[in-house]
Amino acid sequence: MIAPVRSLKGCDFIDLADLDRAQLREVLDLAHAIKAGQWSERPLDGRHVAMLFQKPSHRTRVSFEVGIARLGGSTTTLTENDVQLGVRETIPDAARVLDCYVDGIIARLRSHEDLLQLSGASDKPVINGLTDRSHPCQVLADLMTLEEVRGDLKQQHLAYIGDGNNVANSLIEAAAITGIALTLISPAGYEPAADVLERARRIDSGTPRITVTNDIKAIDGATAIYTDVWVSMGQEAEREARRRAFVEYQVNKDVMNAAPGAVFMHCLPAHRGEEVTDEVIDGPRSVVFQQAGNRLHAQMALLAELFAR
Ligand code: CP
Ligand code: NVA
């Protein structure tokens, strides 16, 4: 029977790189076991988690609410108009107050720096539910999905086509930890940030196989093609410029035909007709709803680790 990793008890989960390779392996093993019905403990019995959302959410909110309930815990979900972090009170004050009531905090904040401030001020586990910088919970589910549909992560070649955004940043960390070969294909000016790549290259996984290019044809041998929206939440003012910049980077039938062995991945929500066509996202190689479903199992495993008794 799989038991949670004691080394993660009480920790924050701000980025995927907070886990080393062995810890990530154990989270994924537990996620698979939970999905298979082989693990059904209730480590959150009697525990309450606050969820703070400064941006909209469907998958993250519902999968955490359901997952926490299945683990025996309960939640309070607060949206933009409730706590008003940094507006009605400072972030550290809000964190210290929440600590009086709850056993953990899940936060989807606009600014990654604000999340770091929140986690620095809270003594309880803080989980990143997406920031402008990263989306590690999404990528936990993505790794789980890749293992289900493709097997050994070290044998995978993931081609990410699109914006060098929060999801791309977490995929970069995932590749560095697991040894996935990752090709990031973005229009000029929208590549992932240099410091994210630099940090990933310092993570010890042998030799990270991470390539950055503007060439959408660089998908030879891909076992998975991944894309995300061209305009992330909070970037709406850049919509027209971004649509022009990304127009050649749509994942359509031609792109999928050039990578015949690849599944199609997307974190959702998708802007159909922009970064992906209907026939690809609804096609036989799309695993997007499996990814969405795995948010539940991957996050339950993460919670079981952070809230281990
Ligand atoms: N993929 C994801 O995080 O979806 P939501 O924004 O709906 O939570
Ligand atoms: N990059 C997207 C991901 C949404 C899950 C955004 O930040 O809006």
mmCIF file of C-alpha atoms and ligand atoms in Angstrom:
data_model
loop_
_atom_site.group_PDB
_atom_site.id
_atom_site.type_symbol
_atom_site.label_atom_id
_atom_site.label_comp_id
_atom_site.label_asym_id
_atom_site.label_seq_id
_atom_site.Cartn_x
_atom_site.Cartn_y
_atom_site.Cartn_z
ATOM 1 C CA MET A 1 0.000 0.000 0.000
ATOM 2 C CA ILE A 2 1.386 3.402 -0.983
ATOM 3 C CA ALA A 3 1.910 5.851 1.889
ATOM 4 C CA PRO A 4 2.335 9.627 1.513
ATOM 5 C CA VAL A 5 5.870 11.039 1.500
ATOM 6 C CA ARG A 6 6.643 12.299 4.993
ATOM 7 C CA SER A 7 9.220 14.758 3.632
ATOM 8 C CA LEU A 8 6.439 16.868 2.092
ATOM 9 C CA LYS A 9 4.339 17.106 5.263
ATOM 10 C CA GLY A 10 3.596 20.747 6.062
ATOM 11 C CA CYS A 11 5.405 22.065 2.948
ATOM 12 C CA ASP A 12 4.209 24.664 0.463
ATOM 13 C CA PHE A 13 3.751 23.787 -3.197
ATOM 14 C CA ILE A 14 4.616 26.941 -5.095
ATOM 15 C CA ASP A 15 6.418 25.405 -8.039
ATOM 16 C CA LEU A 16 7.021 21.960 -9.427
ATOM 17 C CA ALA A 17 10.714 22.399 -8.640
ATOM 18 C CA ASP A 18 9.788 22.399 -4.933
ATOM 19 C CA LEU A 19 9.741 18.613 -5.431
ATOM 20 C CA ASP A 20 12.812 16.585 -6.198
ATOM 21 C CA ARG A 21 12.614 13.693 -8.604
ATOM 22 C CA ALA A 22 11.860 11.083 -5.913
ATOM 23 C CA GLN A 23 9.122 13.211 -4.320
ATOM 24 C CA LEU A 24 7.502 13.874 -7.687
ATOM 25 C CA ARG A 25 7.635 10.142 -8.409
ATOM 26 C CA GLU A 26 5.853 9.403 -5.136
ATOM 27 C CA VAL A 27 3.157 12.031 -5.770
ATOM 28 C CA LEU A 28 2.504 10.564 -9.216
ATOM 29 C CA ASP A 29 2.457 6.996 -7.888
ATOM 30 C CA LEU A 30 -0.079 8.016 -5.260
ATOM 31 C CA ALA A 31 -2.161 9.842 -7.883
ATOM 32 C CA HIS A 32 -2.305 6.705 -10.033
ATOM 33 C CA ALA A 33 -3.222 4.618 -6.961
ATOM 34 C CA ILE A 34 -6.005 7.036 -5.990
ATOM 35 C CA LYS A 35 -7.416 6.944 -9.511
ATOM 36 C CA ALA A 36 -7.271 3.145 -9.528
ATOM 37 C CA GLY A 37 -9.199 2.999 -6.238
ATOM 38 C CA GLN A 38 -6.199 1.487 -4.414
ATOM 39 C CA TRP A 39 -5.854 4.293 -1.841
ATOM 40 C CA SER A 40 -8.794 5.807 -0.021
ATOM 41 C CA GLU A 41 -7.546 7.337 3.231
ATOM 42 C CA ARG A 42 -8.890 10.585 4.652
ATOM 43 C CA PRO A 43 -5.853 12.606 5.801
ATOM 44 C CA LEU A 44 -7.888 15.824 5.712
ATOM 45 C CA ASP A 45 -10.491 14.626 8.217
ATOM 46 C CA GLY A 46 -11.375 17.618 10.397
ATOM 47 C CA ARG A 47 -9.213 19.976 8.344
ATOM 48 C CA HIS A 48 -10.329 23.071 6.513
ATOM 49 C CA VAL A 49 -8.673 24.696 3.498
ATOM 50 C CA ALA A 50 -9.200 28.267 2.234
ATOM 51 C CA MET A 51 -9.129 28.831 -1.504
ATOM 52 C CA LEU A 52 -8.402 32.360 -2.744
ATOM 53 C CA PHE A 53 -9.144 33.234 -6.360
ATOM 54 C CA GLN A 54 -8.175 36.579 -7.904
ATOM 55 C CA LYS A 55 -8.909 35.148 -11.377
ATOM 56 C CA PRO A 56 -11.685 32.932 -12.756
ATOM 57 C CA SER A 57 -11.397 29.165 -12.464
ATOM 58 C CA HIS A 58 -13.365 26.077 -13.365
ATOM 59 C CA ARG A 59 -11.053 23.050 -13.191
ATOM 60 C CA THR A 60 -8.829 24.229 -10.352
ATOM 61 C CA ARG A 61 -11.672 25.296 -8.103
ATOM 62 C CA VAL A 62 -13.947 22.314 -8.644
ATOM 63 C CA SER A 63 -11.218 19.663 -8.612
ATOM 64 C CA PHE A 64 -9.769 21.013 -5.353
ATOM 65 C CA GLU A 65 -13.196 21.344 -3.714
ATOM 66 C CA VAL A 66 -14.133 17.781 -4.685
ATOM 67 C CA GLY A 67 -10.691 16.361 -3.882
ATOM 68 C CA ILE A 68 -10.577 17.955 -0.430
ATOM 69 C CA ALA A 69 -14.078 16.666 0.350
ATOM 70 C CA ARG A 70 -13.070 13.135 -0.726
ATOM 71 C CA LEU A 71 -10.052 13.331 1.584
ATOM 72 C CA GLY A 72 -12.330 14.221 4.491
ATOM 73 C CA GLY A 73 -11.718 17.976 4.572
ATOM 74 C CA SER A 74 -13.792 21.058 3.894
ATOM 75 C CA THR A 75 -13.201 24.331 2.045
ATOM 76 C CA THR A 76 -14.053 28.000 2.008
ATOM 77 C CA THR A 77 -13.710 29.514 -1.453
ATOM 78 C CA LEU A 78 -13.110 33.255 -1.624
ATOM 79 C CA THR A 79 -13.187 35.188 -4.865
ATOM 80 C CA GLU A 80 -11.898 38.587 -5.894
ATOM 81 C CA ASN A 81 -14.405 40.635 -3.912
ATOM 82 C CA ASP A 82 -14.024 38.804 -0.608
ATOM 83 C CA VAL A 83 -10.575 39.042 0.962
ATOM 84 C CA GLN A 84 -9.271 41.681 -1.503
ATOM 85 C CA LEU A 85 -5.648 40.781 -0.804
ATOM 86 C CA GLY A 86 -3.463 43.849 -0.572
ATOM 87 C CA VAL A 87 -6.491 46.154 -0.847
ATOM 88 C CA ARG A 88 -8.486 45.786 2.372
ATOM 89 C CA GLU A 89 -5.410 44.593 4.231
ATOM 90 C CA THR A 90 -1.822 43.674 3.465
ATOM 91 C CA ILE A 91 -1.055 40.194 2.189
ATOM 92 C CA PRO A 92 0.889 39.237 5.358
ATOM 93 C CA ASP A 93 -2.007 40.416 7.565
ATOM 94 C CA ALA A 94 -4.487 38.403 5.515
ATOM 95 C CA ALA A 95 -2.238 35.321 5.721
ATOM 96 C CA ARG A 96 -1.873 35.591 9.501
ATOM 97 C CA VAL A 97 -5.650 35.904 9.923
ATOM 98 C CA LEU A 98 -6.345 32.915 7.667
ATOM 99 C CA ASP A 99 -3.832 30.889 9.684
ATOM 100 C CA CYS A 100 -6.083 31.405 12.742
ATOM 101 C CA TYR A 101 -8.950 29.619 11.003
ATOM 102 C CA VAL A 102 -7.707 27.152 8.397
ATOM 103 C CA ASP A 103 -5.174 24.363 7.962
ATOM 104 C CA GLY A 104 -3.990 25.299 4.472
ATOM 105 C CA ILE A 105 -4.397 27.829 1.663
ATOM 106 C CA ILE A 106 -4.782 27.339 -2.074
ATOM 107 C CA ALA A 107 -4.301 30.599 -3.965
ATOM 108 C CA ARG A 108 -4.763 31.654 -7.577
ATOM 109 C CA LEU A 109 -3.176 35.095 -7.608
ATOM 110 C CA ARG A 110 -2.351 37.541 -10.367
ATOM 111 C CA SER A 111 1.205 38.034 -9.153
ATOM 112 C CA HIS A 112 3.658 35.292 -8.298
ATOM 113 C CA GLU A 113 5.451 37.721 -5.989
ATOM 114 C CA ASP A 114 2.205 38.108 -4.028
ATOM 115 C CA LEU A 115 1.968 34.331 -3.697
ATOM 116 C CA LEU A 116 5.507 34.219 -2.332
ATOM 117 C CA GLN A 117 4.563 36.922 0.160
ATOM 118 C CA LEU A 118 1.466 34.965 1.188
ATOM 119 C CA SER A 119 3.398 31.739 1.637
ATOM 120 C CA GLY A 120 6.145 33.562 3.532
ATOM 121 C CA ALA A 121 3.623 34.947 6.019
ATOM 122 C CA SER A 122 1.546 31.767 6.462
ATOM 123 C CA ASP A 123 2.692 28.881 8.648
ATOM 124 C CA LYS A 124 0.251 26.545 6.901
ATOM 125 C CA PRO A 125 0.794 24.714 3.582
ATOM 126 C CA VAL A 126 0.212 27.105 0.657
ATOM 127 C CA ILE A 127 -0.535 25.673 -2.790
ATOM 128 C CA ASN A 128 -0.160 27.613 -6.034
ATOM 129 C CA GLY A 129 -3.428 27.417 -7.980
ATOM 130 C CA LEU A 130 -1.863 29.444 -10.852
ATOM 131 C CA THR A 131 -0.013 32.738 -10.992
ATOM 132 C CA ASP A 132 1.324 34.814 -13.857
ATOM 133 C CA ARG A 133 4.503 32.782 -13.425
ATOM 134 C CA SER A 134 3.521 29.135 -13.070
ATOM 135 C CA HIS A 135 0.787 26.520 -12.891
ATOM 136 C CA PRO A 136 2.328 23.517 -11.159
ATOM 137 C CA CYS A 137 -0.937 21.730 -10.245
ATOM 138 C CA GLN A 138 -1.870 21.630 -13.931
ATOM 139 C CA VAL A 139 1.446 20.108 -14.853
ATOM 140 C CA LEU A 140 1.208 17.450 -12.132
ATOM 141 C CA ALA A 141 -1.970 16.262 -13.879
ATOM 142 C CA ASP A 142 -0.261 16.551 -17.273
ATOM 143 C CA LEU A 143 2.595 14.300 -16.161
ATOM 144 C CA MET A 144 0.110 11.780 -14.804
ATOM 145 C CA THR A 145 -1.756 11.853 -18.131
ATOM 146 C CA LEU A 146 1.421 11.438 -20.167
ATOM 147 C CA GLU A 147 2.326 8.386 -18.095
ATOM 148 C CA GLU A 148 -1.123 6.921 -18.698
ATOM 149 C CA VAL A 149 -1.124 7.428 -22.450
ATOM 150 C CA ARG A 150 2.580 7.205 -23.283
ATOM 151 C CA GLY A 151 4.408 5.512 -20.397
ATOM 152 C CA ASP A 152 7.935 6.296 -19.196
ATOM 153 C CA LEU A 153 8.382 10.075 -19.024
ATOM 154 C CA LYS A 154 12.064 9.870 -19.948
ATOM 155 C CA GLN A 155 11.068 8.425 -23.326
ATOM 156 C CA GLN A 156 8.767 11.356 -24.122
ATOM 157 C CA HIS A 157 9.346 14.260 -26.470
ATOM 158 C CA LEU A 158 6.895 17.027 -25.655
ATOM 159 C CA ALA A 159 6.522 19.838 -28.184
ATOM 160 C CA TYR A 160 4.885 22.890 -26.597
ATOM 161 C CA ILE A 161 3.618 25.285 -29.256
ATOM 162 C CA GLY A 162 2.586 28.746 -28.088
ATOM 163 C CA ASP A 163 3.133 31.368 -25.451
ATOM 164 C CA GLY A 164 6.068 31.100 -23.058
ATOM 165 C CA ASN A 165 3.598 31.522 -20.204
ATOM 166 C CA ASN A 166 2.799 30.105 -16.765
ATOM 167 C CA VAL A 167 1.937 26.645 -18.115
ATOM 168 C CA ALA A 168 5.075 26.561 -20.282
ATOM 169 C CA ASN A 169 7.178 27.545 -17.271
ATOM 170 C CA SER A 170 5.850 24.653 -15.204
ATOM 171 C CA LEU A 171 6.359 22.252 -18.128
ATOM 172 C CA ILE A 172 9.982 23.437 -18.280
ATOM 173 C CA GLU A 173 10.472 22.549 -14.620
ATOM 174 C CA ALA A 174 8.749 19.211 -15.202
ATOM 175 C CA ALA A 175 11.099 18.409 -18.062
ATOM 176 C CA ALA A 176 14.137 19.306 -15.992
ATOM 177 C CA ILE A 177 13.023 17.088 -13.109
ATOM 178 C CA THR A 178 11.827 14.092 -15.112
ATOM 179 C CA GLY A 179 14.102 14.089 -18.166
ATOM 180 C CA ILE A 180 11.287 14.610 -20.694
ATOM 181 C CA ALA A 181 12.708 16.100 -23.908
ATOM 182 C CA LEU A 182 10.910 19.433 -24.313
ATOM 183 C CA THR A 183 10.842 21.637 -27.405
ATOM 184 C CA LEU A 184 9.289 25.050 -26.791
ATOM 185 C CA ILE A 185 8.060 26.614 -29.995
ATOM 186 C CA SER A 186 6.992 30.261 -29.656
ATOM 187 C CA PRO A 187 6.809 33.329 -31.881
ATOM 188 C CA ALA A 188 9.692 35.774 -31.498
ATOM 189 C CA GLY A 189 9.184 37.884 -28.401
ATOM 190 C CA TYR A 190 6.978 35.300 -26.674
ATOM 191 C CA GLU A 191 9.613 32.752 -25.676
ATOM 192 C CA PRO A 192 9.784 31.554 -22.048
ATOM 193 C CA ALA A 193 11.698 33.819 -19.678
ATOM 194 C CA ALA A 194 15.460 33.288 -19.595
ATOM 195 C CA ASP A 195 15.568 32.930 -15.809
ATOM 196 C CA VAL A 196 13.006 30.105 -15.889
ATOM 197 C CA LEU A 197 15.139 28.245 -18.440
ATOM 198 C CA GLU A 198 18.283 28.970 -16.467
ATOM 199 C CA ARG A 199 16.743 27.663 -13.227
ATOM 200 C CA ALA A 200 15.562 24.518 -15.017
ATOM 201 C CA ARG A 201 19.028 23.884 -16.403
ATOM 202 C CA ARG A 202 20.392 23.983 -12.861
ATOM 203 C CA ILE A 203 17.984 21.271 -11.673
ATOM 204 C CA ASP A 204 19.832 18.005 -11.435
ATOM 205 C CA SER A 205 18.248 15.471 -13.754
ATOM 206 C CA GLY A 206 21.315 14.567 -15.729
ATOM 207 C CA THR A 207 21.170 16.780 -18.809
ATOM 208 C CA PRO A 208 17.870 18.612 -19.256
ATOM 209 C CA ARG A 209 16.855 18.276 -22.890
ATOM 210 C CA ILE A 210 15.118 21.605 -23.347
ATOM 211 C CA THR A 211 15.145 23.427 -26.689
ATOM 212 C CA VAL A 212 13.667 26.851 -27.478
ATOM 213 C CA THR A 213 12.873 27.745 -31.078
ATOM 214 C CA ASN A 214 10.598 29.930 -33.236
ATOM 215 C CA ASP A 215 10.274 27.138 -35.813
ATOM 216 C CA ILE A 216 6.863 25.448 -35.707
ATOM 217 C CA LYS A 217 8.276 22.625 -37.824
ATOM 218 C CA ALA A 218 10.517 21.525 -34.924
ATOM 219 C CA ILE A 219 8.052 18.791 -33.897
ATOM 220 C CA ASP A 220 9.786 15.797 -35.453
ATOM 221 C CA GLY A 221 9.435 12.752 -33.246
ATOM 222 C CA ALA A 222 7.096 14.460 -30.772
ATOM 223 C CA THR A 223 5.117 12.026 -28.633
ATOM 224 C CA ALA A 224 2.873 14.854 -27.377
ATOM 225 C CA ILE A 225 1.951 18.268 -28.717
ATOM 226 C CA TYR A 226 0.783 20.757 -26.096
ATOM 227 C CA THR A 227 -0.667 24.213 -26.512
ATOM 228 C CA ASP A 228 -2.323 26.875 -24.376
ATOM 229 C CA VAL A 229 -4.243 30.061 -25.055
ATOM 230 C CA TRP A 230 -2.519 32.947 -26.834
ATOM 231 C CA VAL A 231 -4.075 35.435 -24.407
ATOM 232 C CA SER A 232 -3.862 34.415 -20.765
ATOM 233 C CA MET A 233 -6.090 35.790 -18.019
ATOM 234 C CA GLY A 234 -5.029 39.376 -17.371
ATOM 235 C CA GLN A 235 -3.558 39.917 -20.858
ATOM 236 C CA GLU A 236 -6.822 40.906 -22.539
ATOM 237 C CA ALA A 237 -5.478 44.350 -23.528
ATOM 238 C CA GLU A 238 -2.854 42.584 -25.679
ATOM 239 C CA ARG A 239 -5.427 40.445 -27.485
ATOM 240 C CA GLU A 240 -5.081 41.888 -30.996
ATOM 241 C CA ALA A 241 -1.278 42.057 -30.959
ATOM 242 C CA ARG A 242 -1.090 38.523 -29.650
ATOM 243 C CA ARG A 243 -3.525 37.134 -32.201
ATOM 244 C CA ARG A 244 -1.373 38.622 -34.961
ATOM 245 C CA ALA A 245 1.864 37.296 -33.442
ATOM 246 C CA PHE A 246 0.555 33.746 -32.912
ATOM 247 C CA VAL A 247 -1.444 33.229 -36.094
ATOM 248 C CA GLU A 248 1.178 30.880 -37.606
ATOM 249 C CA TYR A 249 1.323 28.863 -34.382
ATOM 250 C CA GLN A 250 -2.109 27.238 -34.434
ATOM 251 C CA VAL A 251 -2.210 23.506 -33.734
ATOM 252 C CA ASN A 252 -4.261 22.228 -36.650
ATOM 253 C CA LYS A 253 -4.487 19.098 -38.792
ATOM 254 C CA ASP A 254 -1.268 19.927 -40.672
ATOM 255 C CA VAL A 255 0.692 20.244 -37.431
ATOM 256 C CA MET A 256 -0.726 16.979 -36.056
ATOM 257 C CA ASN A 257 -0.042 15.209 -39.378
ATOM 258 C CA ALA A 258 3.604 16.263 -39.104
ATOM 259 C CA ALA A 259 3.815 14.462 -35.742
ATOM 260 C CA PRO A 260 1.941 11.215 -36.395
ATOM 261 C CA GLY A 261 2.904 9.628 -33.077
ATOM 262 C CA ALA A 262 1.795 12.534 -30.907
ATOM 263 C CA VAL A 263 -1.181 12.936 -28.616
ATOM 264 C CA PHE A 264 -2.696 16.411 -28.281
ATOM 265 C CA MET A 265 -2.655 18.155 -24.890
ATOM 266 C CA HIS A 266 -4.151 21.433 -23.622
ATOM 267 C CA CYS A 267 -4.636 22.648 -20.059
ATOM 268 C CA LEU A 268 -8.070 24.138 -20.943
ATOM 269 C CA PRO A 269 -9.970 26.363 -21.251
ATOM 270 C CA ALA A 270 -9.313 26.346 -25.005
ATOM 271 C CA HIS A 271 -9.997 29.175 -27.409
ATOM 272 C CA ARG A 272 -11.151 27.004 -30.284
ATOM 273 C CA GLY A 273 -10.227 28.459 -33.674
ATOM 274 C CA GLU A 274 -7.258 30.299 -32.165
ATOM 275 C CA GLU A 275 -4.518 28.095 -30.717
ATOM 276 C CA VAL A 276 -6.292 24.856 -31.718
ATOM 277 C CA THR A 277 -8.897 23.783 -34.252
ATOM 278 C CA ASP A 278 -12.035 21.827 -33.379
ATOM 279 C CA GLU A 279 -10.893 18.798 -35.357
ATOM 280 C CA VAL A 280 -7.684 18.514 -33.320
ATOM 281 C CA ILE A 281 -9.152 19.094 -29.856
ATOM 282 C CA ASP A 282 -12.119 16.825 -30.629
ATOM 283 C CA GLY A 283 -9.983 14.349 -32.581
ATOM 284 C CA PRO A 284 -8.938 10.829 -31.604
ATOM 285 C CA ARG A 285 -5.490 11.895 -30.417
ATOM 286 C CA SER A 286 -6.762 14.540 -28.011
ATOM 287 C CA VAL A 287 -6.328 13.722 -24.308
ATOM 288 C CA VAL A 288 -7.489 17.097 -22.985
ATOM 289 C CA PHE A 289 -10.417 15.799 -20.937
ATOM 290 C CA GLN A 290 -8.235 13.068 -19.436
ATOM 291 C CA GLN A 291 -5.861 15.861 -18.369
ATOM 292 C CA ALA A 292 -8.741 17.803 -16.843
ATOM 293 C CA GLY A 293 -9.996 14.695 -15.030
ATOM 294 C CA ASN A 294 -6.553 13.951 -13.676
ATOM 295 C CA ARG A 295 -6.450 17.327 -11.932
ATOM 296 C CA LEU A 296 -8.616 15.663 -9.271
ATOM 297 C CA HIS A 297 -6.379 12.636 -8.677
ATOM 298 C CA ALA A 298 -3.048 14.489 -8.943
ATOM 299 C CA GLN A 299 -4.172 17.182 -6.492
ATOM 300 C CA MET A 300 -5.625 14.635 -4.073
ATOM 301 C CA ALA A 301 -2.191 12.982 -4.044
ATOM 302 C CA LEU A 302 -0.489 16.331 -3.502
ATOM 303 C CA LEU A 303 -2.857 17.200 -0.645
ATOM 304 C CA ALA A 304 -2.334 13.790 0.946
ATOM 305 C CA GLU A 305 1.417 14.461 0.912
ATOM 306 C CA LEU A 306 1.271 18.016 2.274
ATOM 307 C CA PHE A 307 -1.320 17.106 4.918
ATOM 308 C CA ALA A 308 0.165 13.732 5.877
ATOM 309 C CA ARG A 309 -0.596 12.871 9.514
HETATM 310 N N1 CP B 1 -6.562 24.473 -16.408
HETATM 311 C C1 CP B 1 -7.072 25.234 -15.418
HETATM 312 O O1 CP B 1 -6.394 25.598 -14.454
HETATM 313 O O2 CP B 1 -8.372 25.556 -15.568
HETATM 314 P P1 CP B 1 -9.168 26.654 -14.725
HETATM 315 O O3 CP B 1 -8.545 27.995 -15.079
HETATM 316 O O4 CP B 1 -10.587 26.556 -15.203
HETATM 317 O O5 CP B 1 -9.010 26.371 -13.272
HETATM 318 N N1 NVA B 2 -2.186 30.428 -19.454
HETATM 319 C C1 NVA B 2 -3.550 30.367 -19.023
HETATM 320 C C2 NVA B 2 -3.788 29.099 -18.282
HETATM 321 C C3 NVA B 2 -5.199 28.909 -17.786
HETATM 322 C C4 NVA B 2 -5.394 27.621 -17.054
HETATM 323 C C5 NVA B 2 -3.886 31.587 -18.193
HETATM 324 O O1 NVA B 2 -3.081 31.962 -17.340
HETATM 325 O O2 NVA B 2 -4.948 32.180 -18.404
#
